[in-house]
Short mmCIF file of C-alpha atoms in Angstrom, two decimals:
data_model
loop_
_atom_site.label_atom_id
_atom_site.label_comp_id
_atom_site.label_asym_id
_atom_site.label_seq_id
_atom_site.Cartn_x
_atom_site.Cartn_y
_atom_site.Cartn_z
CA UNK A 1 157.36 106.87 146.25
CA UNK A 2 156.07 104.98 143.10
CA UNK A 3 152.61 103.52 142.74
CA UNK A 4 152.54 99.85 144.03
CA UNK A 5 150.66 97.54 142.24
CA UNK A 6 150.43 93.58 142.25
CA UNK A 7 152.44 92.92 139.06
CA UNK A 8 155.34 95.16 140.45
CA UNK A 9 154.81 92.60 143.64
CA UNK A 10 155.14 89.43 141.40
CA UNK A 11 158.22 91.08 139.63
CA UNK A 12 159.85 90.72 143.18
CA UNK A 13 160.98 87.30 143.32
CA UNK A 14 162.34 87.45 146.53
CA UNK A 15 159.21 88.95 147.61
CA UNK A 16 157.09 86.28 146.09
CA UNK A 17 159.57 83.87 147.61
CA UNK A 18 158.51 84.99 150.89
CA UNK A 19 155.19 84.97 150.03
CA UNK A 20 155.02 81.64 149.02
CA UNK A 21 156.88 80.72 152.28
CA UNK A 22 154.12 82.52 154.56
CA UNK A 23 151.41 80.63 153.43
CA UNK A 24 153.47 77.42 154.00
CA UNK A 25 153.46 78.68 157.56
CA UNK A 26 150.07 79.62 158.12
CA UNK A 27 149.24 76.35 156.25
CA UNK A 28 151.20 74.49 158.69
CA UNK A 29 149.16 72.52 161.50
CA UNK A 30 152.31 71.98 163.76
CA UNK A 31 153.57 75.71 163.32
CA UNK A 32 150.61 77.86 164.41
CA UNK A 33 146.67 77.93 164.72
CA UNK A 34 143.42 79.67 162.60
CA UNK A 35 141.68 79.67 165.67
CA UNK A 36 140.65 83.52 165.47
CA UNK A 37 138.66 84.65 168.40
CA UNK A 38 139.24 85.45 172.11
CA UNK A 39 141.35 81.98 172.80
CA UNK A 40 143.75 82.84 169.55
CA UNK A 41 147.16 82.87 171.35
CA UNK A 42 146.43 79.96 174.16
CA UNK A 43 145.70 76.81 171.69
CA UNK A 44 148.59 73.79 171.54
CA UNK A 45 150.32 73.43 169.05
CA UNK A 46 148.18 70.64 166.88
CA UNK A 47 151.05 68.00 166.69
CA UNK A 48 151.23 67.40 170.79
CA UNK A 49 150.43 63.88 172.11
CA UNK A 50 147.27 63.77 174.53
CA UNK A 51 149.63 63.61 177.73
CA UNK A 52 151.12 67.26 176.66
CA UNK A 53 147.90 68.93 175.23
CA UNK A 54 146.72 67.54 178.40
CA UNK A 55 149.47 69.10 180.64
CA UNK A 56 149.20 72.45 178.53
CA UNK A 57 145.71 72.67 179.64
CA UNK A 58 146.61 72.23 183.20
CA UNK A 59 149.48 74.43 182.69
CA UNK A 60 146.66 77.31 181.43
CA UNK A 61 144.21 76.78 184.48
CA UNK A 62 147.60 77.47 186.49
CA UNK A 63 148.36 80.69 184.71
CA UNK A 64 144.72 81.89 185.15
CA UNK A 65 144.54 80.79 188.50
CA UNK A 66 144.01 83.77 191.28
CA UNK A 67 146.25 83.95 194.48
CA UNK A 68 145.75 84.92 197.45
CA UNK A 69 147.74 86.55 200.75
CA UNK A 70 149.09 84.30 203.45
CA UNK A 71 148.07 82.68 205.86
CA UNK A 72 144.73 81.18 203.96
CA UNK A 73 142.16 78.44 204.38
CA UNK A 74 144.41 76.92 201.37
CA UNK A 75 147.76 76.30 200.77
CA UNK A 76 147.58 75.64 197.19
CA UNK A 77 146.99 79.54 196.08
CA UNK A 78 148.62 81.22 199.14
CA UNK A 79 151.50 83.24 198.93
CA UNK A 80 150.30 86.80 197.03
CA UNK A 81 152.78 89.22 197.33
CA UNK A 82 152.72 91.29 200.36
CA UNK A 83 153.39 93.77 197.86
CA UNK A 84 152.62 93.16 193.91
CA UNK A 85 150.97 94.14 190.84
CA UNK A 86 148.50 91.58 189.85
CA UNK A 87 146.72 88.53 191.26
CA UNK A 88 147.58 86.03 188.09
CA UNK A 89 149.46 85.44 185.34
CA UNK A 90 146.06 85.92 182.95
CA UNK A 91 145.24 89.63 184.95
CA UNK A 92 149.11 91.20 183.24
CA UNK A 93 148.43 88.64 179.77
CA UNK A 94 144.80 88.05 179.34
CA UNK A 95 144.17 85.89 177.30
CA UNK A 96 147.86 85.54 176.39
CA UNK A 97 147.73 88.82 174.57
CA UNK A 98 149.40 92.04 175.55
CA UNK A 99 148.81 94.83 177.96
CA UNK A 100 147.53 98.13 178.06
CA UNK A 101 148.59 101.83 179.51
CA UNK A 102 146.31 103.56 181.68
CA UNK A 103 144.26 105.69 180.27
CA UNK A 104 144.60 110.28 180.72
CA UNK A 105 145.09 111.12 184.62
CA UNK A 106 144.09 107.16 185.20
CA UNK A 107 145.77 105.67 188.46
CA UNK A 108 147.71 102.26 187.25
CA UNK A 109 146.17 100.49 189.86
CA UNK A 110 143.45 99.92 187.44
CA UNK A 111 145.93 98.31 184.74
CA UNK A 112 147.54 94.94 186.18
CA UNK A 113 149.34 94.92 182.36
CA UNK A 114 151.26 98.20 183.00
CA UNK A 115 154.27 98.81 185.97
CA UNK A 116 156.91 100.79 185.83
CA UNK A 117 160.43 99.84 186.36
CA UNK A 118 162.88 101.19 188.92
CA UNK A 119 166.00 102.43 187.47
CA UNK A 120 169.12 103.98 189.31
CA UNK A 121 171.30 105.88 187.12
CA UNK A 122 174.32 106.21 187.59
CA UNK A 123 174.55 103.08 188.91
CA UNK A 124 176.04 103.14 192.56
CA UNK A 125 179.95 101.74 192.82
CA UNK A 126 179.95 98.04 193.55
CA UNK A 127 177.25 97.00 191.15
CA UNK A 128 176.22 93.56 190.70
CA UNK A 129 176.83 93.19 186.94
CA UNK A 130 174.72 90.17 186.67
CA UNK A 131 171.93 92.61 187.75
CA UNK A 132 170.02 94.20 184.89
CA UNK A 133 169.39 97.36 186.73
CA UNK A 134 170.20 98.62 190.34
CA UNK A 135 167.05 99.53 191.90
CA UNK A 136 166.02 102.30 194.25
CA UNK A 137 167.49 101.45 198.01
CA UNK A 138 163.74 101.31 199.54
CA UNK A 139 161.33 100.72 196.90
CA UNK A 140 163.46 97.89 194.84
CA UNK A 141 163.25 97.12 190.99
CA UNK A 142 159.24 97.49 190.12
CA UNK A 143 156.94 99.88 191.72
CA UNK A 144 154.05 97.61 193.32
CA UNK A 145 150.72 99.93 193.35
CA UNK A 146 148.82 97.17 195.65
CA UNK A 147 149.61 95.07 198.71
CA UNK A 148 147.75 92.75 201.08
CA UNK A 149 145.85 94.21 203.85
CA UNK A 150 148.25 94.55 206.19
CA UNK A 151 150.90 97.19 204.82
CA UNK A 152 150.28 100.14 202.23
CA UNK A 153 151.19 99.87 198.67
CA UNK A 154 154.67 101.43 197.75
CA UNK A 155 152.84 104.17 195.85
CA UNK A 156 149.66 105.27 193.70
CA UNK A 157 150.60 105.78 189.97
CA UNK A 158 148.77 108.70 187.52
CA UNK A 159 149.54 108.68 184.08
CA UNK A 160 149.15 111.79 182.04
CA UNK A 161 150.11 112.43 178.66
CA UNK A 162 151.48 114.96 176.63
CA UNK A 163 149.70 115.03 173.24
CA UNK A 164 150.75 116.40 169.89
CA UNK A 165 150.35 116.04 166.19
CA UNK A 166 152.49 115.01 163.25
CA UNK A 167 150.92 115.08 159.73
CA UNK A 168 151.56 112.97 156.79
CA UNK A 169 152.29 114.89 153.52
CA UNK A 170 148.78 115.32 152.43
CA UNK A 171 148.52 116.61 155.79
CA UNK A 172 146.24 113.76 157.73
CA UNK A 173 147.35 114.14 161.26
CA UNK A 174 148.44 112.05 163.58
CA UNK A 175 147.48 112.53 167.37
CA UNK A 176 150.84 111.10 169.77
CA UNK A 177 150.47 111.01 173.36
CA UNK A 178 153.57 110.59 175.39
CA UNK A 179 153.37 109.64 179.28
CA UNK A 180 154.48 111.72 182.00
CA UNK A 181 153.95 109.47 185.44
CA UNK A 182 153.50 111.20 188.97
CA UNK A 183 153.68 109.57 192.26
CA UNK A 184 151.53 110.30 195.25
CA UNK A 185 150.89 108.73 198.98
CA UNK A 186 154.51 107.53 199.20
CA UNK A 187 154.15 104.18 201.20
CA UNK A 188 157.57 103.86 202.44
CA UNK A 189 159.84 107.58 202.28
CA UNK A 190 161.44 109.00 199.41
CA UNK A 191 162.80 107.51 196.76
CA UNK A 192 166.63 108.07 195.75
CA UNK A 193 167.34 110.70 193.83
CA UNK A 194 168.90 109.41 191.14
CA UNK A 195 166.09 106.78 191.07
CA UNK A 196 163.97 107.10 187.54
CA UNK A 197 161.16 105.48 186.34
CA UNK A 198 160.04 103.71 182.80
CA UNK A 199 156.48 102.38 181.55
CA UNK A 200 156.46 98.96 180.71
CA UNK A 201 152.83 96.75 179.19
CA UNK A 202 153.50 93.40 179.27
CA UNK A 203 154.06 91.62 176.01
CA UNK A 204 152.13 89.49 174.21
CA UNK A 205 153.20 85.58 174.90
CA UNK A 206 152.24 84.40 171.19
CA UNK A 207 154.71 82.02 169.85
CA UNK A 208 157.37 82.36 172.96
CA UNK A 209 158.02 78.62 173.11
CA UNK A 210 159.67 79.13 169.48
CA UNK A 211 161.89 82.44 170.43
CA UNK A 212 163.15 79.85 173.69
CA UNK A 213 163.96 77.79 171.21
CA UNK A 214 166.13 79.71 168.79
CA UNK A 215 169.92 79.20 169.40
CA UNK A 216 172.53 82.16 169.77
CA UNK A 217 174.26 81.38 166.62
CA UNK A 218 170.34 82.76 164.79
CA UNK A 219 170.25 85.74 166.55
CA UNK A 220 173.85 87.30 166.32
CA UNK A 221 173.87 86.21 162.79
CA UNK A 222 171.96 89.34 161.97
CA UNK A 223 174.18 91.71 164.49
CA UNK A 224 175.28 94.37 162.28
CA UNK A 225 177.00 96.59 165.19
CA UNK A 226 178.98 98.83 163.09
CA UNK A 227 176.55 99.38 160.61
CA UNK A 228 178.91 97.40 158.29
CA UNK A 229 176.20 97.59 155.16
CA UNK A 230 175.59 101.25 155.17
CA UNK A 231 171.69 100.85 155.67
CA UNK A 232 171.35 102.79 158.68
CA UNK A 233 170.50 100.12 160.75
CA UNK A 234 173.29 98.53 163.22
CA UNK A 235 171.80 95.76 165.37
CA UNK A 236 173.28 94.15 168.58
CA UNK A 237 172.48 91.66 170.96
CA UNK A 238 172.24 92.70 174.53
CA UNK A 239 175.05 89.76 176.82
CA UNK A 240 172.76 89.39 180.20
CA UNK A 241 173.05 87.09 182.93
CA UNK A 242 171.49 83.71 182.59
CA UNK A 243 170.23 82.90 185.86
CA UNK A 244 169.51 79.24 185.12
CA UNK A 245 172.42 78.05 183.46
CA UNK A 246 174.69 80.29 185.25
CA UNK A 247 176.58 81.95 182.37
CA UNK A 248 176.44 85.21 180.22
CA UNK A 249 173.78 84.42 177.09
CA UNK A 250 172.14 86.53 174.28
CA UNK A 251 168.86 88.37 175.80
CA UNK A 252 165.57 87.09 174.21
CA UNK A 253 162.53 88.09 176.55
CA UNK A 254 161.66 91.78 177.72
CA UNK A 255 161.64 95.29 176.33
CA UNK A 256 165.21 95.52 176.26
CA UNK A 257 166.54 91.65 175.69
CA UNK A 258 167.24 91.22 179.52
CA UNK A 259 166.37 87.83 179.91
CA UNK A 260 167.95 84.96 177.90
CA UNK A 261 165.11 82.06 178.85
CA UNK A 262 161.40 81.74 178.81
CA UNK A 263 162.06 79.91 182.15
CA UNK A 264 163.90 83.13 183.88
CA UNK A 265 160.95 85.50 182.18
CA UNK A 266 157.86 83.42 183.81
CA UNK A 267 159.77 82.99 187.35
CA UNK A 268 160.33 86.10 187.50
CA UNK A 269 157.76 87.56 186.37
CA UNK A 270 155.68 84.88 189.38
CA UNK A 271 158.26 86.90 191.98
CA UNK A 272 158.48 90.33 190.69
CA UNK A 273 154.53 91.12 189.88
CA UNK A 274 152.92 88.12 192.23
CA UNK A 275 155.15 88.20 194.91
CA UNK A 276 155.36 84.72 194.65
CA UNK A 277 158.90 82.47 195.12
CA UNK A 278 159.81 79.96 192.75
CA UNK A 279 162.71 77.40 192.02
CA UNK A 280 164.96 80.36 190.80
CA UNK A 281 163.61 83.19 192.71
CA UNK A 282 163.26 82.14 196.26
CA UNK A 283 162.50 84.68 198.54
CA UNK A 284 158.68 84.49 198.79
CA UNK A 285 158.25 88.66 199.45
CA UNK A 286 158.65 89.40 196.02
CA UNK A 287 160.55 92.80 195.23
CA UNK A 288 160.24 93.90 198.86
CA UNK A 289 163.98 95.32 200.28
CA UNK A 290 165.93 95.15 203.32
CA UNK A 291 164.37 98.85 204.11
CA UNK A 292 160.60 97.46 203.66
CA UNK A 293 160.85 95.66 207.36
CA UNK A 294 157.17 95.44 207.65
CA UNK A 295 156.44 93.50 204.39
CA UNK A 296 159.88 91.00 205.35
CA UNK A 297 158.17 90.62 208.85
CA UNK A 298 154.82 89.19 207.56
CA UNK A 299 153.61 85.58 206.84
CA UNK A 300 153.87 83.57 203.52
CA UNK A 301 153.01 80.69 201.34
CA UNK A 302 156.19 79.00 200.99
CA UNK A 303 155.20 74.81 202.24
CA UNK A 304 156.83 71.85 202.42
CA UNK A 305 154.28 69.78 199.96
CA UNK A 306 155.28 72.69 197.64
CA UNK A 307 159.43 72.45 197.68
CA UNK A 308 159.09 74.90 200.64
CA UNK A 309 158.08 77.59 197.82
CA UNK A 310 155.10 79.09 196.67
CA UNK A 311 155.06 78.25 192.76
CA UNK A 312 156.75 74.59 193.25
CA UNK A 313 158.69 73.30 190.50
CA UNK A 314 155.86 71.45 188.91
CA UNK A 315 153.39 74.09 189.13
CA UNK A 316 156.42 76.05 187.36
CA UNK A 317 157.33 73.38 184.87
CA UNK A 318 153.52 73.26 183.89
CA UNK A 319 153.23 77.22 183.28
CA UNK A 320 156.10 76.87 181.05
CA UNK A 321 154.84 74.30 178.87
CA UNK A 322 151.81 75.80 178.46
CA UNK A 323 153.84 79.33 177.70
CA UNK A 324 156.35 77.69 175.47
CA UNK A 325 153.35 75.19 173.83
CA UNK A 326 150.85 77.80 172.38
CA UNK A 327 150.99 77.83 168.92
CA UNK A 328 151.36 81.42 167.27
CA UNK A 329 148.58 82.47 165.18
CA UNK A 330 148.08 82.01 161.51
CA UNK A 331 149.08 84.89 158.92
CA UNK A 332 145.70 85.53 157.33
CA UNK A 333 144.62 87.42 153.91
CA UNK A 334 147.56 85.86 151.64
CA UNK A 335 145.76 85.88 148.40
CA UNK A 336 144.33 89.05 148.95
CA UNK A 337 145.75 92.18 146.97
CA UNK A 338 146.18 94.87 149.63
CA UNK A 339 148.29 91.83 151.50
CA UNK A 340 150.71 91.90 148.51
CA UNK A 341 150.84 95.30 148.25
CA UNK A 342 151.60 96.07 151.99
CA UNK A 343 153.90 93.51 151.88
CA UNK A 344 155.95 95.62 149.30
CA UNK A 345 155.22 99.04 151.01
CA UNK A 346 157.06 97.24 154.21
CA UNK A 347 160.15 96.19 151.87
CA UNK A 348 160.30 100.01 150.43
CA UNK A 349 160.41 101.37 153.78
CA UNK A 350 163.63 98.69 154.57
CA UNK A 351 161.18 97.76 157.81
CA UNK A 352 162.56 94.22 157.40
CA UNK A 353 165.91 95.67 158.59
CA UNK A 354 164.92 95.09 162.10
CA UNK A 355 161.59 94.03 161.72
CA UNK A 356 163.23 90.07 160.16
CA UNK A 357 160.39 88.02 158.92
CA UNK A 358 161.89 84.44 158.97
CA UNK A 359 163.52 82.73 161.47
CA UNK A 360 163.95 78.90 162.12
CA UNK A 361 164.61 76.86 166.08
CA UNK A 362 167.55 74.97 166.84
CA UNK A 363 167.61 71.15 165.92
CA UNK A 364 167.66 70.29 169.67
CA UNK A 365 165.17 71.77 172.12
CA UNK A 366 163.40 70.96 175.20
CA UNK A 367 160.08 70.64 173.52
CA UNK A 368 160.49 68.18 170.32
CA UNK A 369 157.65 69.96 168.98
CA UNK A 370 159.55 73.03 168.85
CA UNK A 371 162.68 71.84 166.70
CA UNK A 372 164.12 72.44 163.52
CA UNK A 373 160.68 75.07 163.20
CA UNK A 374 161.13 78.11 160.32
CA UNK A 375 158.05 80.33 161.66
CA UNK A 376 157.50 84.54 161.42
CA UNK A 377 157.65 86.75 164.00
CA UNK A 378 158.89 89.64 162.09
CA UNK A 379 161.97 90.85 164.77
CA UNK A 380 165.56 89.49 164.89
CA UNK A 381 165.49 90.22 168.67
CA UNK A 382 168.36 92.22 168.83
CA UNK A 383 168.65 96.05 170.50
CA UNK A 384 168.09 98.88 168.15
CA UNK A 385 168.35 102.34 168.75
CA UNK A 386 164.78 104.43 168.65
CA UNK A 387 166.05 108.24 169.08
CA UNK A 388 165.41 110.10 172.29
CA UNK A 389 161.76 110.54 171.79
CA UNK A 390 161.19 106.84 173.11
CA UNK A 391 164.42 106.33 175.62
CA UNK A 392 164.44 106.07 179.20
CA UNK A 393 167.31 106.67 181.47
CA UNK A 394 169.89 104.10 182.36
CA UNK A 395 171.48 100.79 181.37
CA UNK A 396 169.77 97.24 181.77
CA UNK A 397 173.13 95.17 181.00
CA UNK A 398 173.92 96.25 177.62
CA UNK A 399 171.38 98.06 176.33
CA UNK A 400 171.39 101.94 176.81
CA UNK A 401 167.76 104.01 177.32
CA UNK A 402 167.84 104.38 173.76
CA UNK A 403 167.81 100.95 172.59
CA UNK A 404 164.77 98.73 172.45
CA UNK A 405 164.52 94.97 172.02
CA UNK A 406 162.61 94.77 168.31
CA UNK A 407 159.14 93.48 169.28
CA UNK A 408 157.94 90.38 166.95
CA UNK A 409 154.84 92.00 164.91
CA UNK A 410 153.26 88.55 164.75
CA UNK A 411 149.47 88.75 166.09
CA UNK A 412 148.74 92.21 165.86
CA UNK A 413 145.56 92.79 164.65
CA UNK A 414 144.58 89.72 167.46
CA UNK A 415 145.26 91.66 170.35
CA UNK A 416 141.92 93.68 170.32
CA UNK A 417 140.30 90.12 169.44
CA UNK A 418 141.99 87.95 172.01
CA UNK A 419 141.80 90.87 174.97
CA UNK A 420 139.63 93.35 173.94
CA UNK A 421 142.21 96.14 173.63
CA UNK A 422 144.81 97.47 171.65
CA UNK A 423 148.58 99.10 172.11
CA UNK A 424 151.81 99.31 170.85
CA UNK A 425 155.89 99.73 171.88
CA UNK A 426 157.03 99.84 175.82
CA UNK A 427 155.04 102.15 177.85
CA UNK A 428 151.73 101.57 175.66
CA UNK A 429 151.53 105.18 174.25
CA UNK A 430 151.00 104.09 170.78
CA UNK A 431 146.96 103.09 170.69
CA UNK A 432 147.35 101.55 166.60
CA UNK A 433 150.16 100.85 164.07
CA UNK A 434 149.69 104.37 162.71
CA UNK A 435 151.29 105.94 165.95
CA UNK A 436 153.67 103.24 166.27
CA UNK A 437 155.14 103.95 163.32
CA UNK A 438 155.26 107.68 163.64
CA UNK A 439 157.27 107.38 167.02
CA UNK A 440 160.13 105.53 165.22
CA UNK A 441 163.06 107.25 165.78
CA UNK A 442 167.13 106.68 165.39
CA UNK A 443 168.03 103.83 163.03
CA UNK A 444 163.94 103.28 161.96
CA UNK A 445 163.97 107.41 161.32
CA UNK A 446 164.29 107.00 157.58
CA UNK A 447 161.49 104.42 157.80
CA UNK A 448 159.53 106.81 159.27
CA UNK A 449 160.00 109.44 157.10
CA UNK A 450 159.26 107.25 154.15
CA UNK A 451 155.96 106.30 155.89
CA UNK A 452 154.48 110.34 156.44
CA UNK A 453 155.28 110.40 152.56
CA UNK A 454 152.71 107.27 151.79
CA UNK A 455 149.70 108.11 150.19
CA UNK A 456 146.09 106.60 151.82
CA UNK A 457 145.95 103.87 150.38
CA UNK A 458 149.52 103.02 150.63
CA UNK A 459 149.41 103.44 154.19
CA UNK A 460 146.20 101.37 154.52
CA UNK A 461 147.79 98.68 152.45
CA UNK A 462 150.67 98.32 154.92
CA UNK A 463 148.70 98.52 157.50
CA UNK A 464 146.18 95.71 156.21
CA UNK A 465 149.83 93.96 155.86
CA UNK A 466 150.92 94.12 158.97
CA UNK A 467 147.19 93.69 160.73
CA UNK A 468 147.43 90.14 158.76
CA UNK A 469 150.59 89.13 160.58
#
């Protein structure tokens, strides 16, 4: 690969286009905030009245907010799982910024951000299809490493990886972990046998309010299934069930595009890691199944002042303003030379090809301050497939174990500031951009090849690049 410079940047005019369109963005008061320290991805967007920067704030104490097991001296935070995997929204998204894997031979009880789903594969005949995956028989969709007091967790979760070394061409190395997961004191039999299980960290929630609001039409404009163009790269979006307007719709949220609203994501994410019912996920034990009698048999939260639920539908209504209201972060370092210069190194390597910078909202949205927005979150949010290094087994509606949902690159170098820790793709093996990169596979296998050829300061230019993001 040829030297980059800044005058081979400025003879890019599309590049300079987009340049000149970033700092627009990060200019913008209404389209994200400079706020750069722990509180990055939780500030309102600047343009709210007082009444909805007032109801974001209560919508944040919400999210924060701790539960606790039925029956309790209160019935305002009662309701915790019996089984779950965290005791708030803040303990999987601190601070609003991504999770974590254990660390080497660490049990996951100690990381509320990681979980692993429950896969059966083959699916069983008779399978819902508006179900993204058909879970094990006993132990449901998402293993749940804690309970309440009176029942034993489903199971205790080690993670140990598998490490190895790929070197760039003037031989730096690379060290790559890759998580193997083993299960011990079994809380409820064996699982099924054609039961599997894959790592998930939950996402960061910068910006979501903005991917909610983008319309279909955006998103399969950049569907590519048959690799039409000849790049390499063939895009789709993954048709799921949209639980709240009762119709098939274009994924959006998850590792795999599962979930077509930001609604759908944060109620179920309330029931399947709290334990908690809400408006659209009622039953108030969480992921518990018909074989878990013991958890079915015990007390909960669900009261009358509260819809005869647990998260009522203002409490619910709140938490998704203040999800869909935080303003992403601004892109930072525009003027500076290694910006430019990673910027190119990303458009050599055709990263753009899933990794879509621009995107704009629909004109009509349920948040006015959300419409007719171009903003950057560098992913077109369709399914892409990584190679086998990265797949796990089994379908969730469309999307094979190979395919991934592009995640938005927008924020990274913030989620070290913002949470005090740092990982990258689905099961958090990657711990920096480096060894993201390096696990590309499938369609981004070129791009990865292209990267192990960069030179150091190359590398640390894109890098810089995509740390300003």
């Amino acid at each position: 690969m040829q030297s980059l410079t800044l005058n081979a940047l400025f003879h890019n005019a599309g590049a300079s286009l987009l340049v000149a369109s970033f700092f627009a963005f990060s200019t913008s008061s209404n389209a994200a905030t400079s706020k750069i320290d722990a509180n990055a991805f939780q500030q309102p967007f600047t343009s709210l009245s007082a009444e909805e920067k007032f109801n974001h704030s209560i919508g944040r104490s919400l999210f924060e907010k701790f539960w606790v097991a039925s029956p309790s001296s209160t019935t305002a935070s009662d309701g915790l799982g019996p089984l779950y995997n965290a005791r708030s929204c803040h303990s999987c998204h601190l601070n609003n910024a991504k999770g974590h894997a254990p660390a080497n031979l660490q049990s996951a009880i100690t990381t509320p951000s990681f979980f692993v789903r429950l896969k059966r594969w083959p699916r069983p005949t008779g399978f819902d299809p508006k179900t993204a995956v058909t879970g094990d028989t006993r132990y449901g969709t998402q293993l749940q490493t804690l309970s309440t007091t009176e029942l034993p967790p489903e199971a205790e979760l080690i993670v140990e990886y598998e490490y190895s070394t790929l070197n760039f061409s003037d031989n730096t190395p690379i060290e790559l972990r890759k998580p193997n997961y083993s299960l011990n004191k079994l809380g409820y039999g064996e699982f099924n046998k054609d039961t599997s299980l894959s790592g998930r960290v939950s996402p960061a929630l910068t910006g979501v309010g903005l991917i909610d609001a983008l319309d279909e039409e955006t998103i399969l404009a950049n569907e590519d299934i048959h690799d039409e163009d000849g790049d390499g790269i063939s895009g789709r979006a993954n048709r799921v069930w949209d639980k709240i307007n009762q119709t098939w719709a274009v994924g959006k949220f998850g590792w795999k595009a599962t979930v077509a609203t930001l609604s759908e994501q944060n109620q179920s994410a309330f029931n399947g890691d709290l334990g908690l019912s809400t408006p659209l996920v009622t039953s108030p034990y969480g992921d518990c199944t018909q074989a878990q009698t013991a958890c079915l048999n015990l007390a909960n939260g669900n009261s009358e002042h509260l819809d005869n639920l647990e998260v009522s539908n203002q409490i619910m209504l709140l938490v998704n303003k203040f999800s869909a209201l935080s303003a992403p972060s601004k892109i930072r370092n525009l003027s500076d030379k290694k910006f430019m210069q990673g910027k190119l190194v990303f458009d050599q390597l055709n990263c753009a090809g899933c990794h879509t910078p621009k995107m704009t909202t629909s004109s009509e949205t349920e948040y006015k301050v959300l419409a007719s927005k171009t903003f950057y979150p560098f992913s077109d949010f369709l399914l892409h497939e990584m190679g086998p290094d990265l797949a796990d087994t089994g379908n969730e509606f469309n999307a094979n174990g190979q395919e991934w949902r592009t995640p938005p690159l927008w924020g990274n170098a913030l989620n070290k500031i913002t949470s005090g820790r740092e990982s990258y793709l689905h099961d958090g093996r990657a711990r920096n951009l480096v060894e993201a990169i390096a696990w590309h596979g499938g369609e981004a296998k070129q791009s990865q090849l292209g990267f192990l050829q960069l030179n150091k300061t190359q590398r640390n230019d894109l890098i810089y690049f995509l740390e300003s993001l």
